[in-house]
Each structure stands twice: as structure tokens, then as C-alpha cells.
Amino acid sequence: MGGYILDFYCFKARLIVEIDGKSHEFQKEYDSNRDKFFKNLGYQTLRIKNYEITKNLNKVIGIIKQTLSLRLGEGGRKTG
């Protein structure tokens, strides 16, 4: 999308989930510019570190579910 490869994407919630490994420590400016690009289009980027998934998968799933609920609200697709 927009020339970028996304790890996970939920069209309805306009939510992007990125799993960041060690390489992202050296590309913070690139990631920041990318996040701003998508924010300007109405998307939210949720960044999760690789180790967080292996350390506590249930917590990560909870964060994603909560973010989806907030983005979708009760009436479906959220705008803005």
C-alpha cells in the first residue's frame, strides 16, 4: 500500500500492525515517516516489538483487540 509492505492490515478498522525486529532500531526515521504517511490517510499504525510477542502473546493479542474495538466503535468503520 502506498509503496510500502505491511505486516498486517485491517481495512475495516484502518489499522496497520507492524512487528518490529532488531532492524527497526536502525530505521527509526524511516518508520516515523511511514507512520506519518499512513496517519495522514486516516490509518493508525500499531507497532509491536518481536520480543513482546514471544514474551507475552496474550497481552499483545489483548492490545490488538482493544485497538480494533476503539477503531471500529459500535457502528462499524470509524472515520478520522
Protein backbone atom coordinates (compact mmCIF):
# COMPACT_ATOMS: atom_id res chain seq x y z
CA MET A 1 0.00 0.00 0.00
CA GLY A 2 1.47 3.35 -0.99
CA GLY A 3 4.65 1.56 -1.99
CA TYR A 4 5.02 0.05 1.48
CA ILE A 5 4.77 -3.59 2.55
CA LEU A 6 2.58 -4.03 5.63
CA ASP A 7 2.87 -6.87 8.13
CA PHE A 8 -0.85 -6.92 8.95
CA TYR A 9 -3.70 -4.67 7.87
CA CYS A 10 -7.38 -4.43 8.80
CA PHE A 11 -9.24 -2.45 6.13
CA LYS A 12 -12.43 -2.00 8.13
CA ALA A 13 -10.63 -0.56 11.18
CA ARG A 14 -7.99 1.25 9.11
CA LEU A 15 -5.42 -0.37 11.39
CA ILE A 16 -1.90 -1.41 10.47
CA VAL A 17 0.02 -3.76 12.76
CA GLU A 18 3.78 -3.80 12.32
CA ILE A 19 6.02 -6.35 14.01
CA ASP A 20 9.38 -4.69 14.62
CA GLY A 21 12.54 -6.77 14.83
CA LYS A 22 16.08 -5.62 15.60
CA SER A 23 16.49 -3.98 12.18
CA HIS A 24 13.94 -1.34 13.17
CA GLU A 25 16.34 0.03 15.78
CA PHE A 26 18.36 1.44 12.88
CA GLN A 27 15.48 2.77 10.78
CA LYS A 28 13.52 4.89 13.24
CA GLU A 29 13.30 7.88 10.90
CA TYR A 30 12.02 5.69 8.06
CA ASP A 31 9.40 4.12 10.34
CA SER A 32 8.35 7.52 11.66
CA ASN A 33 7.89 8.94 8.15
CA ARG A 34 5.97 5.85 7.14
CA ASP A 35 3.67 6.09 10.18
CA LYS A 36 3.00 9.78 9.40
CA PHE A 37 2.18 8.91 5.80
CA PHE A 38 -0.49 6.44 6.90
CA LYS A 39 -1.79 8.69 9.69
CA ASN A 40 -2.43 11.42 7.12
CA LEU A 41 -4.59 8.89 5.25
CA GLY A 42 -6.60 8.07 8.39
CA TYR A 43 -4.79 4.88 9.41
CA GLN A 44 -3.36 4.00 12.80
CA THR A 45 -0.11 2.07 12.97
CA LEU A 46 0.33 -0.20 15.96
CA ARG A 47 3.99 -1.16 16.40
CA ILE A 48 4.83 -4.28 18.37
CA LYS A 49 8.34 -5.45 19.11
CA ASN A 50 9.22 -9.02 18.17
CA TYR A 51 10.23 -9.91 21.71
CA GLU A 52 6.88 -8.72 23.10
CA ILE A 53 5.15 -11.44 21.09
CA THR A 54 7.38 -14.20 22.40
CA LYS A 55 7.36 -12.79 25.93
CA ASN A 56 3.60 -12.29 26.31
CA LEU A 57 1.46 -13.20 23.31
CA ASN A 58 -1.83 -12.89 25.21
CA LYS A 59 -1.02 -9.30 26.18
CA VAL A 60 -0.22 -8.44 22.55
CA ILE A 61 -3.47 -10.02 21.37
CA GLY A 62 -5.33 -8.01 24.01
CA ILE A 63 -3.75 -4.76 22.82
CA ILE A 64 -4.69 -5.52 19.22
CA LYS A 65 -8.27 -6.43 20.20
CA GLN A 66 -8.65 -3.28 22.29
CA THR A 67 -7.30 -1.10 19.49
CA LEU A 68 -9.66 -2.73 16.99
CA SER A 69 -12.62 -2.13 19.32
CA LEU A 70 -11.71 1.53 19.72
CA ARG A 71 -11.18 2.00 15.98
CA LEU A 72 -14.39 0.26 14.97
CA GLY A 73 -16.68 1.53 17.68
CA GLU A 74 -20.20 0.18 17.68
CA GLY A 75 -21.22 1.37 14.22
CA GLY A 76 -18.54 -0.28 12.12
CA ARG A 77 -15.89 1.63 10.21
CA LYS A 78 -14.55 4.65 12.02
CA THR A 79 -13.56 7.79 10.14
CA GLY A 80 -10.87 10.26 11.13
